Amino acid sequence: MGDWLTWPMIGKFARVGVWANSGGNLPRHTAVMEGMAFFFGRAPELTDPDRTLPGRPDPVLNNPRPHAVLGTPITGPWREGQKRLLIGIGCFWGAEKMYWETPGVESTSVGYGGGVTPNPTYREVCSGATNHVELVEVVYDPEQISLKELVRMALEAHDPTQGYRQGNDVGTQYRSAFYTDTEEEAEQIRQWVTEYGKQLEQAGFGAITTEVAAGQDYYLAEDEHQQYLHKVPNGYCPHHSTGVACGI
């Protein structure tokens, strides 16, 4: 098949790997773009936990600044009555913007969770060797917006049948996921996800692959990723909706 070639970091972006022919040349139509990883000839898969990166004891983002748009803290402790949900629907830049613009959402941040490596960096997560998901932490007032509405928005904003990818964004970090603080919330979301999965199958899509779990660790991403599309208004912002309304 050829050799697996890996490029180093491009600015703050992760390394990119592609299959090349035996002479080390790329296929004619191979595109290598910042912030995106393309895998030809080998599907991404989770790393054996014993082989994941060791990480570090300290956060990669110390003393995080207030939210660049909302002006609210992006770390707890949260005020009484606030709730939170961790959401993975692909690239976290566009997903975070969708939620900070939503009435009833009082803070958002981006980070990593659902994997093994403690306090990972963006580069480490994109390497596939941490098993983490790119996540948006949504802190909300349940009297203004419901958990169901947050989940409905997420399900409609991506394709939860694609496994370890969203469109051209390929890797285990792009998988569909909801992580909650309580098992009760997780069980409710599982029911909604199952219901939406049936709707997708009726529309001709494959099986839904969304993960739902309670009590997962969450690690803040580096400062440049927080509220990225406020800092870089024309930045990369993919959405991969199926176009199927979520009737939950």
Coordinates of C-alpha atoms in Angstrom, one line a residue:
M1 CA 0.0 0.0 0.0
G2 CA 2.9 2.3 0.6
D3 CA 4.2 4.3 3.6
W4 CA 2.5 6.3 6.3
L5 CA 3.8 9.8 6.3
T6 CA 3.3 12.3 9.2
W7 CA 3.8 16.0 9.0
P8 CA 4.7 18.0 12.2
M9 CA 2.6 20.7 13.7
I10 CA 1.4 23.5 11.3
G11 CA 1.3 26.5 13.6
K12 CA -1.0 25.4 16.5
F13 CA -2.6 22.7 14.4
A14 CA -2.2 18.9 14.7
R15 CA 0.1 16.8 12.7
V16 CA -1.4 15.4 9.5
G17 CA -0.9 11.8 8.3
V18 CA -1.6 10.3 4.8
W19 CA -0.7 7.1 3.0
A20 CA 1.9 7.7 0.2
N21 CA 3.1 5.4 -2.5
S22 CA 6.3 3.4 -2.0
G23 CA 8.4 6.3 -3.4
G24 CA 7.1 8.7 -0.7
N25 CA 4.9 10.7 -3.1
L26 CA 1.4 11.8 -2.3
P27 CA -1.6 10.9 -4.5
R28 CA -2.2 13.6 -7.1
H29 CA -5.4 14.8 -5.5
T30 CA -4.4 14.7 -1.9
A31 CA -5.2 17.9 0.0
V32 CA -3.5 18.8 3.2
M33 CA -5.3 21.7 5.1
E34 CA -4.6 23.4 8.4
G35 CA -6.6 22.0 11.3
M36 CA -7.7 18.9 9.4
A37 CA -6.4 15.3 9.3
F38 CA -7.0 13.0 6.4
F39 CA -6.5 9.3 6.6
F40 CA -6.4 7.2 3.4
G41 CA -6.4 3.4 3.6
R42 CA -6.7 3.1 7.4
A43 CA -9.8 3.8 9.5
P44 CA -9.2 5.6 12.8
E45 CA -9.7 3.5 15.9
L46 CA -9.4 4.0 19.7
T47 CA -5.9 3.3 21.2
D48 CA -5.5 0.5 23.7
P49 CA -5.7 2.3 27.1
D50 CA -2.3 0.9 28.0
R51 CA -0.7 2.7 25.0
T52 CA -2.3 6.1 25.4
L53 CA -0.2 9.1 26.2
P54 CA 0.7 9.8 29.9
G55 CA -0.4 13.4 30.0
R56 CA 0.5 15.6 32.9
P57 CA -0.7 16.5 36.4
D58 CA -1.3 20.2 35.7
P59 CA -4.0 21.8 33.4
V60 CA -2.8 23.1 30.0
L61 CA -4.9 26.2 30.7
N62 CA -4.1 27.8 34.0
N63 CA -6.1 30.8 35.3
P64 CA -8.6 30.8 32.4
R65 CA -9.9 34.2 31.4
P66 CA -13.7 35.0 31.5
H67 CA -15.7 34.1 28.5
A68 CA -14.7 36.4 25.6
V69 CA -18.3 36.9 24.6
L70 CA -20.5 36.4 27.6
G71 CA -18.1 37.8 30.2
T72 CA -18.9 34.9 32.6
P73 CA -16.4 32.4 34.2
I74 CA -15.6 29.4 32.1
T75 CA -14.8 27.2 35.1
G76 CA -16.8 26.3 38.3
P77 CA -17.9 26.3 40.9
W78 CA -21.1 27.2 39.2
R79 CA -23.8 29.2 41.0
E80 CA -26.7 27.3 42.6
G81 CA -29.3 26.2 40.1
Q82 CA -26.9 26.1 37.1
K83 CA -26.4 22.8 35.3
R84 CA -23.9 21.7 32.7
L85 CA -23.6 19.3 29.8
L86 CA -20.6 18.1 27.8
I87 CA -21.3 17.8 24.1
G88 CA -19.3 16.3 21.3
I89 CA -20.5 16.9 17.7
G90 CA -17.2 17.2 15.8
C91 CA -15.0 20.3 15.6
F92 CA -15.6 22.2 18.9
W93 CA -15.1 25.7 17.4
G94 CA -18.4 26.0 15.6
A95 CA -20.3 24.0 18.2
E96 CA -19.3 26.3 21.0
K97 CA -20.5 29.4 19.1
M98 CA -23.9 27.7 18.5
Y99 CA -24.3 27.4 22.2
W100 CA -23.0 30.7 23.4
E101 CA -25.5 32.3 21.1
T102 CA -28.4 30.3 22.7
P103 CA -30.7 32.1 25.2
G104 CA -30.5 30.3 28.6
V105 CA -26.8 29.3 28.1
E106 CA -24.7 31.2 30.7
S107 CA -21.2 30.0 29.8
T108 CA -19.4 27.8 27.4
S109 CA -15.9 26.4 27.0
V110 CA -14.1 23.9 24.9
G111 CA -12.0 21.0 26.0
Y112 CA -11.4 17.3 26.0
G113 CA -13.0 14.3 27.7
G114 CA -14.2 10.7 27.4
G115 CA -10.7 9.4 27.0
V116 CA -7.7 8.4 29.1
T117 CA -4.9 10.9 29.1
P118 CA -5.0 13.5 31.9
N119 CA -4.7 17.2 30.9
P120 CA -4.0 16.5 27.2
T121 CA -2.9 19.1 24.7
Y122 CA -4.7 19.8 21.4
R123 CA -1.9 18.2 19.5
E124 CA -2.0 15.1 21.7
V125 CA -5.8 14.8 21.2
C126 CA -5.5 15.1 17.4
S127 CA -2.8 12.4 17.4
G128 CA -5.5 9.8 18.4
A129 CA -3.4 8.6 21.3
T130 CA -5.5 10.0 24.1
N131 CA -9.0 8.6 23.2
H132 CA -10.5 12.0 24.0
V133 CA -13.4 13.7 22.3
E134 CA -13.4 17.4 21.3
L135 CA -16.1 18.8 23.7
V136 CA -18.1 21.9 24.4
E137 CA -19.0 22.4 28.1
V138 CA -22.4 24.1 28.2
V139 CA -23.5 25.7 31.5
Y140 CA -27.1 26.6 31.5
D141 CA -30.1 27.8 33.5
P142 CA -32.7 24.9 33.4
E143 CA -35.5 27.4 34.0
Q144 CA -34.7 29.1 30.7
I145 CA -33.6 26.2 28.5
S146 CA -34.1 22.5 29.0
L147 CA -31.7 19.6 28.7
K148 CA -33.9 18.2 26.0
E149 CA -33.5 21.3 23.9
L150 CA -29.7 21.3 24.3
V151 CA -29.6 17.7 23.1
R152 CA -32.0 18.3 20.2
M153 CA -29.8 21.2 19.0
A154 CA -26.7 19.0 19.1
L155 CA -28.4 16.0 17.3
E156 CA -29.6 18.3 14.5
A157 CA -26.3 20.1 14.1
H158 CA -24.2 17.0 13.1
D159 CA -24.4 13.5 11.7
P160 CA -24.4 11.1 14.6
T161 CA -24.1 8.1 12.4
Q162 CA -20.6 8.7 11.1
G163 CA -18.6 7.1 13.9
Y164 CA -15.0 8.5 14.1
R165 CA -15.5 11.4 11.8
Q166 CA -17.7 14.4 10.8
G167 CA -17.4 15.1 7.1
N168 CA -13.8 15.7 6.2
D169 CA -12.8 15.8 9.9
V170 CA -11.6 12.3 10.5
G171 CA -10.4 10.9 13.9
T172 CA -11.7 9.5 17.1
Q173 CA -11.8 13.0 18.7
Y174 CA -14.7 13.9 16.3
R175 CA -17.1 11.2 17.6
S176 CA -20.6 12.0 18.7
A177 CA -20.9 12.2 22.5
F178 CA -22.9 13.5 25.5
Y179 CA -21.4 13.4 28.9
T180 CA -23.4 14.3 32.0
D181 CA -23.0 14.9 35.7
T182 CA -25.6 12.3 36.7
E183 CA -26.7 8.9 35.6
E184 CA -30.3 10.0 35.6
E185 CA -29.5 12.6 32.9
A186 CA -27.4 10.1 30.9
E187 CA -30.3 7.6 30.9
Q188 CA -32.7 10.3 29.7
I189 CA -30.3 11.3 26.9
R190 CA -29.9 7.6 25.9
Q191 CA -33.6 7.4 25.4
W192 CA -33.7 10.5 23.2
V193 CA -30.7 9.4 21.2
T194 CA -32.3 6.0 20.6
E195 CA -35.5 7.7 19.5
Y196 CA -33.6 10.0 17.1
G197 CA -31.7 7.0 15.8
K198 CA -34.9 5.4 14.7
Q199 CA -35.9 8.6 12.9
L200 CA -32.5 8.6 11.1
E201 CA -32.8 5.0 10.0
Q202 CA -36.3 5.7 8.6
A203 CA -34.7 8.5 6.6
G204 CA -32.1 6.1 5.1
F205 CA -29.1 6.7 7.5
G206 CA -27.1 4.1 9.2
A207 CA -27.1 3.2 12.9
I208 CA -26.5 6.0 15.4
T209 CA -23.1 5.9 17.1
T210 CA -23.5 8.5 19.8
E211 CA -21.8 7.8 23.2
V212 CA -23.6 8.7 26.4
A213 CA -22.0 8.4 29.8
A214 CA -22.0 10.1 33.2
G215 CA -19.1 11.2 35.3
Q216 CA -16.5 11.7 32.6
D217 CA -13.5 14.0 33.3
Y218 CA -13.3 17.2 31.4
Y219 CA -10.0 19.1 30.6
L220 CA -10.1 22.7 29.3
A221 CA -8.4 23.2 25.9
E222 CA -5.7 25.9 25.4
D223 CA -6.7 29.5 25.4
E224 CA -6.6 30.0 21.7
H225 CA -9.4 27.5 21.3
Q226 CA -11.7 29.2 23.7
Q227 CA -14.4 31.2 21.9
Y228 CA -12.3 30.7 18.8
L229 CA -14.9 32.0 16.3
H230 CA -15.2 35.2 18.2
K231 CA -11.4 35.7 18.0
V232 CA -11.3 34.5 14.4
P233 CA -14.7 35.3 12.9
N234 CA -13.9 33.7 9.5
G235 CA -12.4 30.6 11.0
Y236 CA -13.1 27.0 10.2
C237 CA -16.7 26.3 11.1
P238 CA -18.1 23.0 9.7
H239 CA -21.6 21.7 10.5
H240 CA -22.6 18.3 9.1
S241 CA -26.4 18.2 9.8
T242 CA -28.3 15.2 8.3
G243 CA -31.3 17.5 7.7
V244 CA -33.5 15.2 9.7
A245 CA -35.6 17.1 12.3
C246 CA -35.1 15.7 15.7
G247 CA -38.6 14.9 17.0
I248 CA -37.9 14.0 20.6

